[in-house]
C-alpha atoms as one frame of an Amber mdcrd trajectory, in Angstrom:
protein
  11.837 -11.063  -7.539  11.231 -10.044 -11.495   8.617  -7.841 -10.774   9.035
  -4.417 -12.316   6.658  -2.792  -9.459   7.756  -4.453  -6.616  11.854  -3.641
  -7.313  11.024  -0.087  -8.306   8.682   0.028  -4.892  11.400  -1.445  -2.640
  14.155   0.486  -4.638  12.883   3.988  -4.306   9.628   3.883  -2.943   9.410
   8.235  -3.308  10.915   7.974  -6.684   8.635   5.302  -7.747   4.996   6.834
  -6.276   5.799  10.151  -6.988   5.846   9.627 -10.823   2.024   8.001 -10.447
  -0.802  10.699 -10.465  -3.405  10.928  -8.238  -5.986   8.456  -9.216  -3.176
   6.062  -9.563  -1.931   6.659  -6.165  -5.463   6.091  -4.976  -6.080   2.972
  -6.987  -2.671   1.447  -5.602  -4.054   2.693  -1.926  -7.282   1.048  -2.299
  -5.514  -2.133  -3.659  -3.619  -2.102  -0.989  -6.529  -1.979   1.624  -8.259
  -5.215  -0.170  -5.668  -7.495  -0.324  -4.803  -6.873   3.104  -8.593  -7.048
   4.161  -8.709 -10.441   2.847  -5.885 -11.945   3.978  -6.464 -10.492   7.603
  -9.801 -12.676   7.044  -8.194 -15.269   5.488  -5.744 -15.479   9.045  -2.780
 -14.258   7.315  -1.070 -13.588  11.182   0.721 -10.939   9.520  -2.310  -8.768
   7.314  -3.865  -7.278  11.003  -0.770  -5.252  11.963   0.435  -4.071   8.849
  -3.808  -3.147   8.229  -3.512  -1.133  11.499  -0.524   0.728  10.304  -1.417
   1.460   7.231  -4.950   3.000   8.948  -2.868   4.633  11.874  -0.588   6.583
   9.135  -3.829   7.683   6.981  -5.526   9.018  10.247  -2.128  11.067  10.986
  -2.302  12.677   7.606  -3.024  16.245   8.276  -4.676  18.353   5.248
């Protein structure tokens, strides 16, 4: 894996997000969300689940 994003993700996932600002961290979140969409769709067996999560920790976030 050569990518620069996904090694610094996996590396030091707090290290890596917390140098993105806020519309960054919302484009990579919405990103995130479409990709999964489509492969849920697509019958990726994997994409429903880690969809779910993903919704399950946004609706925990407390404000």
């Amino acid at each position: 894996m050569s990518n620069p994003f996904i090694v610094a993700i996996k590396t030091d996932p707090a290290k890596f997000l917390s140098e993105l600002d806020t519309s960054e961290l919302k484009a990579v979140a919405e990103g995130c969300v479409e990709v999964l969409e489509a492969r849920a769709k697509k019958g990726e067996s994997d994409a429903p689940p880690a969809l779910q999560s993903l919704y399950r920790s946004v609706a925990n976030v407390e404000i």
